Coordinates of C-alpha atoms in Angstrom, one line a residue:
M354 CA 7.0 -10.2 -84.0
S355 CA 4.3 -7.7 -84.9
A356 CA 6.0 -4.8 -83.2
P357 CA 4.6 -1.3 -83.9
I358 CA 6.1 0.3 -87.0
F359 CA 5.1 3.8 -86.0
R360 CA 3.8 5.9 -83.1
D361 CA 3.0 9.6 -83.4
P362 CA 5.7 11.5 -81.5
V363 CA 3.5 14.4 -80.5
E364 CA 0.0 13.2 -79.7
D365 CA 0.7 9.4 -79.5
G366 CA -2.7 8.8 -81.1
A367 CA -2.0 7.7 -84.7
A368 CA -5.1 5.8 -86.1
D369 CA -6.9 5.0 -89.4
P370 CA -3.7 4.8 -91.5
V371 CA -3.6 4.9 -95.3
V372 CA -0.4 4.3 -97.2
V373 CA 0.4 5.5 -100.8
R374 CA 3.6 5.6 -102.9
R375 CA 4.7 9.0 -104.2
E376 CA 4.8 8.5 -108.0
G377 CA 8.2 8.5 -109.6
S378 CA 10.0 7.9 -106.3
D379 CA 10.8 5.4 -103.7
E380 CA 8.9 7.3 -101.1
W381 CA 5.9 5.8 -99.3
W382 CA 3.7 8.2 -97.4
M383 CA 1.4 7.3 -94.5
F384 CA -1.5 9.6 -93.7
Y385 CA -3.4 9.0 -90.4
T386 CA -5.9 10.5 -88.0
D387 CA -3.8 12.2 -85.4
R388 CA -5.9 11.7 -82.3
R389 CA -5.0 13.8 -79.3
A390 CA -4.6 11.1 -76.6
G391 CA -3.7 13.6 -73.9
A392 CA -6.3 16.3 -74.7
A393 CA -8.4 17.8 -71.9
G394 CA -12.1 18.1 -72.1
P395 CA -15.2 16.0 -71.3
K396 CA -16.3 12.7 -72.9
F397 CA -15.0 12.3 -76.4
T398 CA -13.2 15.6 -76.9
W399 CA -9.9 13.8 -77.3
I400 CA -11.2 12.0 -80.4
H401 CA -12.1 15.3 -82.1
G402 CA -10.0 18.3 -83.0
S403 CA -7.6 15.9 -84.7
P404 CA -5.4 17.0 -87.7
I405 CA -4.1 14.5 -90.3
G406 CA -0.6 13.3 -89.5
V407 CA 2.0 12.2 -92.0
A408 CA 4.9 9.8 -91.8
M409 CA 7.3 8.8 -94.6
S410 CA 9.4 5.8 -95.5
L411 CA 12.4 5.9 -97.8
D412 CA 13.3 2.2 -97.4
G413 CA 10.1 0.4 -98.7
G414 CA 8.3 0.7 -95.4
A415 CA 11.0 -0.9 -93.2
S416 CA 11.1 2.3 -91.1
W417 CA 8.8 5.4 -90.8
H418 CA 9.6 9.0 -89.9
Y419 CA 7.2 11.7 -88.8
R420 CA 6.9 14.7 -91.1
G421 CA 4.2 16.7 -89.4
T422 CA 0.5 17.4 -90.1
V423 CA -1.4 18.4 -93.2
A424 CA -2.3 22.1 -93.5
G425 CA -5.1 23.6 -95.5
L426 CA -7.8 21.1 -94.9
D427 CA -10.3 23.3 -93.1
D428 CA -13.3 24.8 -94.7
P429 CA -12.6 28.5 -95.1
A430 CA -16.0 29.2 -93.5
D431 CA -15.0 27.3 -90.3
E432 CA -12.7 28.3 -87.5
P433 CA -9.1 27.8 -88.7
G434 CA -7.4 24.9 -86.8
G435 CA -10.5 24.2 -84.7
N436 CA -12.0 21.4 -86.7
T437 CA -11.9 17.6 -86.8
H438 CA -10.2 15.5 -89.5
W439 CA -10.7 11.7 -89.6
A440 CA -9.8 8.7 -91.7
P441 CA -8.2 10.0 -94.9
E442 CA -8.3 7.9 -98.1
V443 CA -5.5 8.9 -100.5
I444 CA -5.1 7.5 -104.0
Y445 CA -3.3 8.5 -107.2
A446 CA -5.5 8.7 -110.3
E447 CA -5.8 10.7 -113.5
G448 CA -2.5 12.4 -113.0
Q449 CA -2.9 13.7 -109.4
Y450 CA -3.5 12.6 -105.8
H451 CA -7.0 12.5 -104.3
M452 CA -7.9 12.7 -100.6
F453 CA -11.3 11.8 -99.4
L454 CA -11.4 13.1 -95.8
S455 CA -14.0 12.6 -93.0
Y456 CA -14.6 16.2 -91.9
I457 CA -16.4 17.6 -88.8
T458 CA -16.9 21.2 -88.0
G459 CA -15.5 22.2 -84.6
V460 CA -14.4 20.0 -81.7
P461 CA -17.5 18.2 -80.3
D462 CA -17.4 16.3 -77.0
D463 CA -19.7 13.6 -78.3
W464 CA -20.4 11.9 -81.7
R465 CA -24.1 11.4 -81.4
G466 CA -26.1 13.6 -83.8
V467 CA -23.0 15.5 -85.0
P468 CA -23.0 16.1 -88.8
R469 CA -19.9 14.8 -90.7
T470 CA -19.1 14.8 -94.4
I471 CA -16.7 13.2 -96.8
T472 CA -14.7 16.0 -98.4
H473 CA -12.6 15.8 -101.6
F474 CA -9.1 17.3 -102.0
V475 CA -6.6 17.1 -104.8
S476 CA -2.8 17.4 -104.8
K477 CA 0.1 17.2 -107.3
D478 CA 2.8 16.3 -104.7
L479 CA 1.0 14.8 -101.6
A480 CA 2.2 17.9 -99.5
N481 CA -0.1 20.7 -100.7
W482 CA -3.8 20.1 -101.0
Q483 CA -6.6 22.0 -102.8
R484 CA -10.1 21.7 -101.5
V485 CA -12.7 20.5 -104.0
G486 CA -15.6 20.2 -101.5
P487 CA -17.9 17.9 -99.7
I488 CA -19.6 15.0 -101.5
R489 CA -23.3 14.6 -101.3
L490 CA -23.9 11.0 -100.2
S491 CA -26.7 9.0 -98.4
S492 CA -26.9 11.2 -95.3
Q493 CA -25.3 14.0 -93.3
R494 CA -23.4 11.6 -91.1
V495 CA -20.9 9.7 -93.3
I496 CA -17.3 8.9 -92.7
D497 CA -14.4 6.4 -93.6
A498 CA -14.2 6.6 -97.4
C499 CA -12.5 3.9 -99.5
V500 CA -12.1 4.5 -103.2
F501 CA -11.2 1.7 -105.8
R502 CA -11.3 1.4 -109.6
C503 CA -13.7 -1.5 -110.3
P504 CA -13.9 -4.0 -113.1
D505 CA -16.9 -2.3 -114.6
G506 CA -14.7 0.8 -115.3
L507 CA -16.3 2.9 -112.5
W508 CA -14.6 4.4 -109.5
R509 CA -16.5 3.2 -106.5
M510 CA -16.5 4.6 -102.9
W511 CA -17.5 2.6 -99.9
Y512 CA -18.2 4.4 -96.7
K513 CA -19.9 4.2 -93.3
D514 CA -23.3 5.8 -92.9
E515 CA -23.9 6.4 -89.2
N516 CA -27.5 7.4 -89.8
A517 CA -28.2 4.0 -91.2
G518 CA -27.1 1.8 -88.3
S519 CA -23.4 2.1 -89.0
S520 CA -23.7 0.2 -92.3
T521 CA -21.5 0.3 -95.4
W522 CA -22.9 2.1 -98.5
A523 CA -21.4 2.6 -101.9
A524 CA -21.4 5.4 -104.5
S525 CA -19.9 5.4 -108.0
S526 CA -18.3 7.9 -110.3
K527 CA -16.8 8.0 -113.8
D528 CA -14.4 10.9 -112.9
L529 CA -13.9 11.0 -109.1
F530 CA -15.7 14.3 -109.0
N531 CA -19.4 13.5 -109.6
W532 CA -20.8 10.7 -107.5
Q533 CA -24.1 8.7 -107.6
V534 CA -25.2 6.9 -104.5
E535 CA -25.8 3.2 -105.3
G536 CA -27.2 2.0 -101.9
R537 CA -26.4 -0.1 -98.9
V538 CA -23.8 -2.8 -99.3
L539 CA -23.5 -4.3 -95.8
A540 CA -26.2 -4.0 -93.2
G541 CA -25.7 -2.4 -89.9
S542 CA -27.8 -2.3 -86.7
P543 CA -30.5 -3.5 -86.2
Y544 CA -30.3 -5.8 -89.2
G545 CA -26.7 -6.9 -89.1
D546 CA -23.4 -6.1 -87.3
P547 CA -22.5 -2.4 -87.1
H548 CA -19.0 -1.6 -88.4
E549 CA -16.8 1.1 -89.9
G550 CA -13.6 1.6 -91.9
P551 CA -14.4 -0.3 -95.2
N552 CA -11.4 -1.1 -97.3
V553 CA -11.5 -2.8 -100.8
F554 CA -8.6 -4.4 -102.7
A555 CA -7.8 -7.1 -105.2
L556 CA -5.7 -10.1 -104.3
G557 CA -5.4 -13.7 -105.4
G558 CA -8.0 -13.5 -108.2
Y559 CA -10.7 -12.0 -106.0
Y560 CA -11.9 -8.7 -104.7
W561 CA -11.9 -8.3 -100.9
L562 CA -13.8 -5.9 -98.6
I563 CA -12.7 -5.7 -94.9
V564 CA -14.6 -3.7 -92.2
D565 CA -13.7 -2.9 -88.6
E566 CA -16.2 -4.6 -86.3
W567 CA -14.3 -3.5 -83.2
H568 CA -13.3 -7.0 -82.4
G569 CA -11.3 -7.7 -85.6
Q570 CA -11.9 -7.2 -89.3
G571 CA -14.9 -8.7 -91.0
V572 CA -13.9 -10.2 -94.4
F573 CA -16.0 -10.3 -97.5
R574 CA -15.2 -11.7 -100.9
S575 CA -16.5 -10.8 -104.4
D576 CA -15.9 -11.6 -108.1
D577 CA -17.1 -8.2 -109.3
T578 CA -17.0 -5.7 -106.3
R579 CA -20.9 -5.6 -106.3
L580 CA -22.0 -8.8 -104.6
W581 CA -20.1 -9.6 -101.4
R582 CA -20.1 -12.9 -99.4
R583 CA -18.8 -13.0 -95.9
Q584 CA -15.8 -15.2 -95.2
G585 CA -15.2 -14.6 -91.5
I586 CA -13.0 -12.4 -89.4
I587 CA -9.3 -11.7 -89.1
G588 CA -7.3 -9.7 -86.5
N589 CA -9.4 -10.9 -83.6
E590 CA -6.5 -13.0 -82.2
P591 CA -3.5 -11.4 -80.5
G592 CA -0.1 -11.0 -82.1
Q593 CA 3.1 -12.1 -80.4
H594 CA 4.5 -8.7 -79.6
E595 CA 3.3 -7.2 -76.3
A596 CA 2.1 -4.0 -78.0
D597 CA 0.1 -6.1 -80.6
R598 CA -2.2 -8.2 -78.4
K599 CA -5.4 -6.1 -78.9
F600 CA -8.0 -6.1 -81.7
V601 CA -6.9 -5.0 -85.2
R602 CA -8.7 -1.7 -85.9
H603 CA -9.4 0.4 -89.0
A604 CA -7.0 -1.0 -91.6
D605 CA -5.6 -0.1 -95.0
V606 CA -4.3 -2.6 -97.6
V607 CA -1.6 -2.1 -100.2
A608 CA -1.8 -5.1 -102.6
F609 CA 1.0 -6.6 -104.8
R610 CA 1.1 -9.6 -107.1
D611 CA 1.2 -12.4 -104.5
H612 CA 0.6 -10.7 -101.2
A613 CA -0.6 -7.5 -99.6
A614 CA 0.6 -5.3 -96.7
M615 CA -2.1 -4.4 -94.2
F616 CA -1.6 -1.4 -92.0
Y617 CA -3.8 -1.1 -88.9
F618 CA -3.8 0.4 -85.4
T619 CA -4.2 -0.9 -81.9
H620 CA -4.7 0.4 -78.4
P621 CA -1.8 -1.4 -76.7
D622 CA -2.8 -0.4 -73.1
W623 CA -6.6 -0.5 -73.3
D624 CA -8.4 -3.5 -71.8
E625 CA -11.0 -3.4 -74.6
R626 CA -12.7 -6.6 -73.8
S627 CA -13.9 -5.4 -70.4
Q628 CA -13.9 -1.6 -70.9
A629 CA -16.4 -1.5 -73.7
D630 CA -17.3 2.2 -73.2
G631 CA -14.0 3.3 -74.4
P632 CA -10.4 4.0 -73.2
P633 CA -10.8 5.2 -69.5
D634 CA -7.5 7.2 -69.3
V635 CA -4.7 8.8 -71.4
A636 CA -2.6 5.7 -71.4
A637 CA -5.5 3.6 -72.8
R638 CA -6.1 6.2 -75.5
R639 CA -2.6 5.9 -76.9
T640 CA -2.3 4.0 -80.2
A641 CA 0.3 2.2 -82.4
I642 CA 0.4 1.5 -86.1
H643 CA 1.3 -2.1 -87.2
Q644 CA 1.8 -4.0 -90.4
A645 CA 0.6 -7.5 -91.3
R646 CA 0.9 -9.6 -94.4
L647 CA -2.1 -10.9 -96.3
T648 CA -2.2 -13.8 -98.8
V649 CA -4.9 -15.9 -100.4
V650 CA -4.8 -19.6 -99.9
D651 CA -7.5 -21.8 -101.6
G652 CA -9.7 -18.8 -102.0
V653 CA -9.4 -17.7 -98.4
L654 CA -7.9 -14.5 -97.2
V655 CA -5.1 -15.3 -94.6
M656 CA -3.5 -12.8 -92.3
D657 CA 0.0 -13.2 -90.8
R658 CA 0.0 -10.8 -87.9
D659 CA 3.5 -11.6 -86.7
V660 CA 5.6 -9.8 -89.4
P661 CA 9.2 -9.5 -88.3
E662 CA 10.4 -6.0 -87.3
G663 CA 12.0 -4.1 -90.2
V664 CA 10.2 -5.9 -93.0
G665 CA 8.8 -3.5 -95.6
L666 CA 5.7 -3.6 -97.8
L667 CA 7.4 -5.8 -100.4
G668 CA 8.8 -8.3 -97.9

């Protein structure tokens, strides 16, 4: 019935989820932007100043339990605890975990003109993180990293460049530490549709790229992760549950052999079709995390939004 699988018990603003299994265990960890739905301050203060929240599942994703926020992510040169953390990407590779975090110094009340970087961290246990540092990419206003090992043997990062019309760009690396910008992958404004939150995965014999277009997820297909062709949009139609009738936003995908679990967030109480300037009050700012099931049918990515409550990733 597409019921929420998790809501942050402190701020009630869980967004931008990423899910990863802890190696050698049955633990699944969810990292997310911990938006401060009830924060005071003008304009978009509530979106900023966010830590990264963590939830854990011990039953294959059937239930999730809050385990706090991630410490140690601030730049030592910045004010401790007074900065903004968005949209973590977390993967396991080369014997350790890697986090690629959208990082903003301070707590701005607007997003226009504010610098943001994608910063790299490493960890042995998912709980304690060591800062590697910011990655030099196509501009000083980049967010929403997705990292995937591609068939050419390179690691590739897709991300949103806000200085380039909110378009998707790519960079590649042999070792996850040294990156080379490859260029724009999907056009943004004024040459295409602005978007954010790219996510890449393999399923059903193809590679897939989804992006948050703020009225659902744009879907692109590829044979090689280099050339992408648009398929259409998913997550633009409401789910059955009363808390899942809004647009699917900023999603992460965990792929298995014959299906994938897609994690996304919604604003259950925001009338997003008529209030395009953003949530007008605290209730509308609150968010919920949901899980959907993806399959490939005749070369088309199909989303089943109405996953029964209590079904885990493998279900």
